[in-house]
Short mmCIF file of C-alpha atoms and ligand atoms in Angstrom, two decimals:
data_model
loop_
_atom_site.label_atom_id
_atom_site.label_comp_id
_atom_site.label_asym_id
_atom_site.label_seq_id
_atom_site.Cartn_x
_atom_site.Cartn_y
_atom_site.Cartn_z
CA MET A 20 -23.31 -12.87 3.52
CA ILE A 21 -26.08 -10.63 2.41
CA PRO A 22 -27.28 -11.35 -1.56
CA PHE A 23 -25.38 -9.47 -4.03
CA ASP A 24 -25.19 -9.79 -7.92
CA TYR A 25 -22.14 -10.89 -10.03
CA THR A 26 -21.57 -9.31 -13.32
CA THR A 27 -18.59 -9.25 -15.69
CA ALA A 28 -17.32 -6.43 -17.16
CA ASP A 29 -16.62 -6.90 -20.96
CA ASN A 30 -14.26 -3.24 -21.22
CA VAL A 31 -12.95 -1.13 -19.18
CA GLU A 32 -15.76 1.98 -20.05
CA SER A 33 -18.94 -0.92 -18.83
CA ALA A 34 -16.85 -1.62 -16.15
CA VAL A 35 -17.00 1.80 -15.02
CA ARG A 36 -20.69 2.22 -16.33
CA ALA A 37 -21.65 -0.44 -13.87
CA GLY A 38 -19.26 0.97 -11.01
CA THR A 39 -21.00 4.31 -10.53
CA VAL A 40 -24.19 2.63 -9.64
CA ALA A 41 -24.48 2.89 -5.72
CA SER A 42 -23.52 -0.07 -3.96
CA THR A 43 -21.42 -1.02 -6.31
CA ARG A 44 -17.65 -3.38 -5.56
CA TYR A 45 -15.23 -4.57 -8.20
CA VAL A 46 -13.63 -7.72 -7.19
CA ALA A 47 -10.26 -8.46 -9.00
CA GLY A 48 -8.57 -11.47 -6.72
CA GLY A 49 -10.61 -11.56 -4.27
CA THR A 50 -8.61 -11.53 -1.76
CA THR A 51 -9.63 -8.59 0.42
CA LEU A 52 -13.37 -8.17 -0.90
CA ILE A 53 -14.61 -11.76 -0.34
CA ASP A 54 -12.91 -11.65 3.41
CA LEU A 55 -15.05 -8.51 4.18
CA MET A 56 -18.01 -9.57 2.88
CA LYS A 57 -17.94 -12.81 5.08
CA LEU A 58 -17.48 -10.79 7.70
CA GLY A 59 -20.54 -8.20 6.96
CA VAL A 60 -17.98 -5.47 7.06
CA GLU A 61 -18.27 -4.74 2.95
CA ARG A 62 -22.02 -5.22 2.12
CA PRO A 63 -22.44 -4.38 -1.76
CA THR A 64 -25.15 -5.16 -3.75
CA HIS A 65 -23.62 -5.81 -7.13
CA VAL A 66 -20.20 -6.79 -7.64
CA VAL A 67 -18.29 -6.40 -10.70
CA ASP A 68 -15.52 -8.47 -11.94
CA LEU A 69 -12.59 -7.25 -13.26
CA ASN A 70 -10.70 -9.94 -14.41
CA PRO A 71 -12.01 -10.78 -18.03
CA LEU A 72 -10.88 -7.03 -18.80
CA VAL A 73 -7.21 -8.81 -19.41
CA ARG A 74 -8.77 -10.80 -22.21
CA ARG A 75 -9.16 -8.25 -23.97
CA ASP A 76 -6.40 -5.83 -22.86
CA ALA A 77 -3.70 -8.06 -21.76
CA SER A 78 -1.55 -4.96 -20.91
CA LEU A 79 -4.16 -4.96 -18.18
CA GLY A 80 -2.52 -7.92 -16.22
CA ALA A 81 1.03 -7.52 -17.84
CA VAL A 82 4.35 -5.38 -16.59
CA ALA A 83 5.42 -3.04 -19.63
CA ASP A 84 8.45 -0.97 -20.35
CA LEU A 85 7.79 2.71 -20.41
CA PRO A 86 9.83 4.72 -22.97
CA ASN A 87 11.02 6.95 -19.99
CA GLY A 88 12.53 3.58 -18.95
CA GLY A 89 10.39 3.26 -16.25
CA LEU A 90 7.79 0.40 -15.86
CA ARG A 91 3.74 -0.12 -16.19
CA LEU A 92 2.48 -2.48 -13.49
CA GLY A 93 -0.98 -3.51 -15.15
CA GLY A 94 -3.57 -2.65 -12.31
CA LEU A 95 -5.10 -6.36 -12.53
CA ALA A 96 -1.48 -7.84 -12.83
CA HIS A 97 -0.83 -10.75 -9.99
CA MET A 98 1.66 -9.68 -7.37
CA SER A 99 3.72 -12.82 -8.10
CA ASP A 100 4.18 -12.05 -11.57
CA VAL A 101 5.40 -8.68 -11.25
CA ALA A 102 7.33 -9.95 -8.20
CA TRP A 103 9.20 -12.14 -10.13
CA ASP A 104 9.43 -9.61 -13.09
CA ALA A 105 13.11 -9.32 -13.95
CA ARG A 106 12.76 -5.74 -14.77
CA VAL A 107 11.49 -5.20 -11.55
CA ARG A 108 13.91 -7.15 -9.91
CA GLU A 109 16.72 -5.29 -11.39
CA ARG A 110 15.37 -1.71 -11.79
CA TYR A 111 12.99 -1.58 -8.58
CA PRO A 112 14.31 -4.57 -6.10
CA MET A 113 12.49 -2.71 -3.12
CA VAL A 114 8.97 -3.40 -5.33
CA SER A 115 9.52 -7.13 -5.84
CA GLN A 116 10.79 -7.72 -2.31
CA SER A 117 7.78 -5.94 -0.59
CA LEU A 118 5.45 -8.72 -3.01
CA LEU A 119 7.19 -11.42 -1.63
CA LEU A 120 7.22 -10.42 1.86
CA ALA A 121 3.61 -10.24 1.30
CA ALA A 122 1.04 -12.90 2.28
CA SER A 123 1.77 -16.33 0.73
CA GLY A 124 2.21 -18.16 -2.46
CA GLN A 125 -1.45 -19.12 -3.45
CA VAL A 126 -2.78 -15.59 -1.61
CA ARG A 127 0.22 -13.65 -4.16
CA ASN A 128 -1.23 -15.85 -7.16
CA MET A 129 -4.76 -14.37 -6.74
CA ALA A 130 -4.23 -11.14 -5.85
CA THR A 131 -3.86 -7.77 -8.00
CA ILE A 132 -1.40 -4.94 -7.72
CA ALA A 133 -4.54 -2.37 -7.52
CA GLY A 134 -6.26 -4.48 -5.32
CA ASN A 135 -3.19 -4.58 -3.03
CA ILE A 136 -2.83 -0.56 -2.54
CA LEU A 137 -6.88 -0.86 -1.99
CA GLN A 138 -6.97 -3.43 0.53
CA ARG A 139 -8.10 -2.10 4.26
CA THR A 140 -7.11 -1.92 7.50
CA ARG A 141 -6.44 -5.19 9.63
CA CYS A 142 -7.61 -3.46 12.90
CA PRO A 143 -9.20 -6.22 14.51
CA TYR A 144 -12.49 -3.81 15.53
CA PHE A 145 -12.98 -2.59 11.98
CA ARG A 146 -13.27 -6.17 11.06
CA ASP A 147 -15.71 -6.91 13.96
CA THR A 148 -19.00 -5.50 12.97
CA GLY A 149 -19.97 -6.10 16.85
CA THR A 150 -17.73 -2.92 17.88
CA ALA A 151 -17.92 0.93 17.57
CA CYS A 152 -15.40 1.99 14.30
CA ASN A 153 -15.84 4.92 12.74
CA LYS A 154 -13.63 3.78 9.54
CA ARG A 155 -16.88 0.72 9.09
CA GLU A 156 -19.48 2.80 10.26
CA PRO A 157 -18.68 6.85 10.52
CA GLY A 158 -19.72 8.50 13.66
CA THR A 159 -19.61 5.34 16.07
CA GLY A 160 -16.20 5.98 17.83
CA CYS A 161 -13.03 4.53 17.75
CA SER A 162 -12.43 1.09 19.90
CA ALA A 163 -9.32 1.03 19.10
CA ILE A 164 -7.69 4.19 20.90
CA HIS A 165 -8.99 2.74 24.80
CA GLY A 166 -8.81 -0.47 23.32
CA ILE A 167 -5.72 -2.92 21.58
CA ASN A 168 -3.66 -0.68 19.79
CA ARG A 169 -0.69 -2.71 19.57
CA GLY A 170 -0.32 -3.08 15.98
CA HIS A 171 -1.93 0.41 15.28
CA ALA A 172 -0.40 3.55 13.43
CA VAL A 173 1.60 6.08 15.51
CA LEU A 174 2.20 8.15 12.32
CA GLY A 175 -0.84 10.11 10.63
CA THR A 176 -3.17 9.29 13.32
CA SER A 177 -6.19 11.82 14.42
CA GLU A 178 -8.80 11.16 17.36
CA HIS A 179 -11.18 9.58 15.41
CA CYS A 180 -9.02 6.85 14.20
CA ILE A 181 -5.40 5.26 14.64
CA ALA A 182 -5.71 2.43 12.30
CA THR A 183 -2.13 1.27 10.41
CA TYR A 184 -2.27 1.20 6.59
CA PRO A 185 -1.36 -2.67 5.64
CA SER A 186 0.16 -2.72 2.24
CA ASP A 187 3.71 -3.32 1.84
CA LEU A 188 4.17 -3.33 -1.72
CA ALA A 189 2.33 0.57 -1.35
CA VAL A 190 5.28 1.55 0.85
CA ALA A 191 8.17 1.03 -1.67
CA LEU A 192 5.58 2.75 -4.30
CA THR A 193 5.16 5.99 -2.67
CA ALA A 194 9.49 5.69 -1.83
CA LEU A 195 9.70 5.70 -5.92
CA ASP A 196 7.31 8.53 -6.60
CA ALA A 197 4.65 6.13 -8.55
CA VAL A 198 1.71 7.36 -10.57
CA VAL A 199 -1.73 5.50 -10.32
CA GLN A 200 -3.55 5.70 -13.59
CA VAL A 201 -7.19 5.59 -13.23
CA ARG A 202 -10.32 5.66 -15.72
CA GLY A 203 -13.18 7.18 -14.67
CA SER A 204 -16.62 8.66 -15.77
CA SER A 205 -14.66 11.88 -16.70
CA GLY A 206 -11.86 10.04 -19.02
CA PRO A 207 -7.95 8.86 -17.92
CA ARG A 208 -6.45 10.31 -14.87
CA ALA A 209 -3.04 10.15 -13.34
CA ILE A 210 -2.63 10.19 -9.75
CA PRO A 211 0.55 10.74 -7.94
CA PHE A 212 0.98 8.10 -5.08
CA ALA A 213 1.67 10.62 -2.47
CA GLU A 214 -2.01 11.91 -2.90
CA PHE A 215 -3.69 8.50 -3.94
CA HIS A 216 -3.91 7.62 0.06
CA VAL A 217 -5.68 10.41 2.51
CA LEU A 218 -5.06 10.79 6.09
CA PRO A 219 -7.74 9.63 8.50
CA GLY A 220 -8.47 13.25 10.27
CA ALA A 221 -12.28 13.45 10.85
CA HIS A 222 -13.45 10.88 8.14
CA PRO A 223 -11.76 7.82 8.05
CA GLU A 224 -14.15 5.75 5.82
CA ARG A 225 -12.72 8.22 3.38
CA GLU A 226 -9.12 6.42 2.46
CA THR A 227 -8.17 7.53 -1.21
CA VAL A 228 -8.72 10.19 -3.45
CA LEU A 229 -10.79 7.27 -6.08
CA ARG A 230 -13.91 8.64 -7.08
CA PRO A 231 -17.21 6.12 -7.80
CA GLY A 232 -16.59 4.28 -10.87
CA ASP A 233 -12.95 4.60 -11.14
CA VAL A 234 -10.65 1.74 -12.22
CA ILE A 235 -7.16 1.24 -11.99
CA THR A 236 -5.61 0.47 -14.95
CA SER A 237 -1.89 0.88 -14.14
CA ILE A 238 0.79 2.03 -11.46
CA ASP A 239 3.28 3.90 -13.42
CA ILE A 240 7.11 4.01 -11.69
CA PRO A 241 9.20 6.70 -13.11
CA PRO A 242 12.70 5.71 -13.72
CA VAL A 243 15.31 6.12 -10.61
CA THR A 244 18.20 4.93 -11.38
CA PHE A 245 19.71 4.69 -8.36
CA ALA A 246 16.47 2.63 -7.15
CA ARG A 247 19.17 -0.76 -8.18
CA ARG A 248 20.18 -0.21 -5.05
CA SER A 249 17.40 -0.50 -3.22
CA LEU A 250 15.83 -2.91 -0.23
CA TYR A 251 12.43 -3.50 1.78
CA LEU A 252 13.09 -4.44 4.97
CA LYS A 253 9.72 -6.05 7.23
CA VAL A 254 9.96 -6.89 10.52
CA ARG A 255 6.86 -8.63 11.90
CA ASP A 256 5.95 -11.13 14.90
CA ARG A 257 6.48 -14.33 12.31
CA ALA A 258 8.77 -14.92 10.00
CA SER A 259 6.28 -15.28 7.02
CA PHE A 260 2.26 -14.71 6.44
CA ALA A 261 2.13 -11.58 8.76
CA PHE A 262 2.00 -7.91 8.50
CA ALA A 263 4.27 -5.40 8.92
CA LEU A 264 5.24 -4.12 12.61
CA ALA A 265 7.74 -2.17 11.03
CA SER A 266 9.07 -1.95 7.58
CA ALA A 267 11.16 0.47 5.46
CA ALA A 268 11.59 1.18 1.74
CA VAL A 269 14.95 2.68 0.88
CA ALA A 270 17.02 3.64 -1.69
CA LEU A 271 20.06 5.63 -1.75
CA ASP A 272 22.78 7.07 -4.23
CA VAL A 273 25.90 7.03 -2.48
CA GLN A 274 29.56 8.27 -3.97
CA SER A 275 32.45 8.52 -2.60
CA ASN A 276 30.52 7.93 0.85
CA THR A 277 28.64 10.99 0.43
CA ILE A 278 24.93 10.50 -0.28
CA ARG A 279 23.68 11.96 -3.08
CA GLY A 280 20.00 10.93 -3.68
CA ALA A 281 17.83 9.02 -1.14
CA ARG A 282 14.54 7.98 -0.91
CA VAL A 283 13.06 6.62 2.54
CA ALA A 284 9.56 5.35 3.15
CA LEU A 285 7.94 3.37 6.36
CA GLY A 286 5.26 0.91 6.58
CA GLY A 287 3.53 -0.72 9.61
CA VAL A 288 3.29 2.31 11.44
CA GLY A 289 1.43 4.88 9.74
CA THR A 290 -1.98 5.18 8.58
CA LYS A 291 -0.91 5.70 4.95
CA PRO A 292 2.36 4.79 3.32
CA TRP A 293 4.50 6.88 4.59
CA ARG A 294 6.96 8.63 2.59
CA SER A 295 9.30 10.46 4.87
CA HIS A 296 10.94 13.23 2.67
CA GLU A 297 12.45 14.24 6.30
CA ALA A 298 14.51 11.73 6.39
CA GLU A 299 15.48 11.73 3.33
CA ARG A 300 16.53 15.57 4.22
CA ALA A 301 18.91 13.93 6.68
CA LEU A 302 20.45 11.66 4.50
CA ILE A 303 20.92 13.62 1.56
CA GLY A 304 24.99 15.69 1.40
CA ARG A 305 25.91 13.42 4.33
CA PRO A 306 28.31 10.72 4.43
CA ALA A 307 27.13 7.32 4.92
CA ASN A 308 27.81 6.05 8.59
CA ALA A 309 25.92 5.44 11.19
CA ALA A 310 25.30 8.52 12.74
CA THR A 311 23.80 9.71 9.56
CA PHE A 312 21.55 6.97 9.72
CA HIS A 313 20.97 7.26 12.85
CA ALA A 314 19.84 10.85 12.81
CA ALA A 315 17.51 10.35 9.66
CA ALA A 316 15.58 7.45 11.59
CA ASP A 317 15.29 10.13 14.59
CA ALA A 318 13.89 12.80 11.80
CA ALA A 319 11.38 9.85 10.32
CA LEU A 320 10.21 9.16 13.39
CA ALA A 321 9.76 12.86 15.48
CA SER A 322 6.21 13.76 14.74
CA ALA A 323 5.68 9.92 15.90
CA ARG A 324 2.54 10.02 18.54
CA PRO A 325 2.26 6.40 20.74
CA GLN A 326 -1.20 4.86 21.62
CA SER A 327 -1.32 2.73 25.16
CA GLN A 328 0.52 -0.36 23.65
CA ASN A 329 2.05 0.70 20.83
CA GLY A 330 5.24 3.08 21.83
CA PHE A 331 7.42 0.02 20.90
CA LYS A 332 6.83 0.41 17.37
CA ILE A 333 8.42 4.12 17.32
CA GLU A 334 11.85 2.42 18.30
CA LEU A 335 10.87 -0.54 16.27
CA ALA A 336 10.44 1.46 13.04
CA LYS A 337 13.87 3.54 13.84
CA ARG A 338 16.04 0.27 14.08
CA THR A 339 14.31 -0.56 11.04
CA LEU A 340 15.48 2.23 8.86
CA VAL A 341 18.70 2.43 10.33
CA ARG A 342 19.34 -1.47 9.18
CA ALA A 343 17.86 -0.86 5.92
CA LEU A 344 20.12 2.03 4.96
CA THR A 345 23.15 0.22 6.33
CA GLU A 346 22.65 -2.68 4.41
CA VAL A 347 21.60 -0.77 1.60
CA SER A 348 24.94 1.11 1.52
CA ALA A 349 27.28 -1.69 1.86
C1 FAD B 408 -4.04 -13.87 4.90
C2 FAD B 408 -3.87 -12.92 3.95
C3 FAD B 408 -2.23 -12.22 4.62
C4 FAD B 408 -1.92 -11.26 3.29
N1 FAD B 408 -1.12 -10.83 4.12
C5 FAD B 408 -0.34 -9.05 3.74
C6 FAD B 408 1.03 -8.94 3.67
O1 FAD B 408 1.58 -9.38 4.68
N2 FAD B 408 1.21 -7.77 3.07
C7 FAD B 408 0.61 -6.97 1.84
O2 FAD B 408 0.58 -6.03 1.58
N3 FAD B 408 -0.87 -7.59 2.16
C8 FAD B 408 -1.27 -8.83 2.54
N4 FAD B 408 -2.37 -9.51 2.07
C9 FAD B 408 -3.17 -8.40 1.71
C10 FAD B 408 -3.51 -8.95 -0.05
O3 FAD B 408 -2.05 -8.27 -0.58
C11 FAD B 408 -4.59 -8.16 -0.80
O4 FAD B 408 -5.43 -8.83 0.17
C12 FAD B 408 -4.22 -8.37 -2.05
O5 FAD B 408 -3.25 -7.41 -2.58
C13 FAD B 408 -5.64 -7.70 -2.65
O6 FAD B 408 -5.96 -8.03 -4.23
P1 FAD B 408 -6.86 -8.35 -4.81
O7 FAD B 408 -6.45 -8.32 -6.19
O8 FAD B 408 -7.40 -10.00 -4.21
O9 FAD B 408 -7.95 -7.61 -4.52
P2 FAD B 408 -9.91 -7.32 -4.49
O10 FAD B 408 -9.98 -8.11 -3.16
O11 FAD B 408 -10.58 -8.45 -5.36
O12 FAD B 408 -10.19 -6.05 -4.20
C14 FAD B 408 -9.88 -5.34 -3.26
C15 FAD B 408 -10.18 -3.88 -3.30
O13 FAD B 408 -9.77 -3.03 -4.64
C16 FAD B 408 -11.06 -3.07 -5.70
N5 FAD B 408 -10.05 -3.30 -6.82
C17 FAD B 408 -9.51 -4.39 -7.03
N6 FAD B 408 -9.43 -4.19 -8.13
C18 FAD B 408 -9.46 -2.75 -8.68
C19 FAD B 408 -9.22 -1.62 -9.48
N7 FAD B 408 -8.55 -2.24 -10.88
N8 FAD B 408 -9.53 -0.78 -9.55
C20 FAD B 408 -10.09 -0.38 -8.97
N9 FAD B 408 -10.75 -0.82 -7.76
C21 FAD B 408 -10.31 -2.23 -7.43
C22 FAD B 408 -12.20 -3.70 -5.08
O14 FAD B 408 -13.24 -2.86 -5.26
C23 FAD B 408 -12.02 -3.69 -3.49
O15 FAD B 408 -12.23 -2.82 -2.86
C24 FAD B 408 -2.58 -10.85 2.99
C25 FAD B 408 -4.28 -11.21 2.50
C26 FAD B 408 -4.70 -12.33 2.97
C27 FAD B 408 -5.73 -12.82 2.90
S1 SF4 B 409 -8.56 2.82 14.39
FE1 SF4 B 409 -9.55 3.34 12.85
S2 SF4 B 409 -10.19 1.08 11.67
FE2 SF4 B 409 -9.87 0.60 13.60
S3 SF4 B 409 -11.39 0.57 15.65
FE3 SF4 B 409 -10.77 3.13 15.02
S4 SF4 B 409 -12.19 3.87 13.84
FE4 SF4 B 409 -12.04 2.02 13.54
#
């Protein structure tokens, strides 16, 4: 680890000011940042601790009702607190499930909602400073494309990066059209979740639309009545403490066996949390049966591009989605 100075933030405005200084990183739970600093992947010279902000404004670490019937998840709320919140479990089961299927109890007790959606890829080359990686060091090349790529993405890749986006929670949030509330040097901004993460393209080092100094204060989930009937299904190499090979966040509004509304997003297969409007279009207005679910899965993966070792993910993701739709419609 290289030397860095550590300061605490007194209020959001001072955090934003500190965050605009070059080579500064915020720390919340530290479960991503500190790992990457130990590996030499992140090398900030200033680290600003956001945790004291919750003592001044408890809403930053809490779940609150929104006037429209939605929920506001504080940016510094812990994953475990959000996962077990009764309102989250009742209104958005897929959010609670996506959190409880992530990491371990200990990690979830430390880690925060904002830190979760900003976690970096688990691509082994990204975490190994002895290898070429366009995301870590722009212009050096991508070791994964002709290397070990079993865990990599099949959707949204580019010739510069094929890294899988890792958060489970983000998959549920994109399905629900959540909104990221940010405070920055030019004031507050609301960023629709679909626009928050960006595709790698020619600049895989850029992962979100955040600007230097931006602090995520909350993530707002709008009311989606039929999300009470939703599911997050995660398939992985072992039953716990592993990232998704494929996952699906689904919600269905089924009336008289006809699908009136649908939300579908995939994880473990995309370079960003992957909302599938194609699958939703294949579901809405159709009967809730196996043929419809298979058609939706085919639509969701139609643009998938495999690498040398990860072709199995295309079929796995289809089966994961079909199973999730079948379970949620039962
Ligand atoms: C062993 C292990 C297994 C895991 N398994 C899974 C898994 O299966 N699924 C899954 O989804 N995740 C998994 N994770 C990832 C884990 O969920 C994240 O590390 C965690 O959510 C990050 O939150 P944090 O508060 O610790 O972030 P930090 O490490 O503190 O910060 C992460 C990044 O977010 C920035 N940041 C933090 N808060 C803010 C804010 N409010 N505003 C602006 N920037 C901010 C920081 O500057 C940093 O760049 C795993 C982690 C570990 C260590
Ligand atoms: S896939 Fe992306 S993160 Fe992995 S080595 Fe290639 S450029 Fe780096």
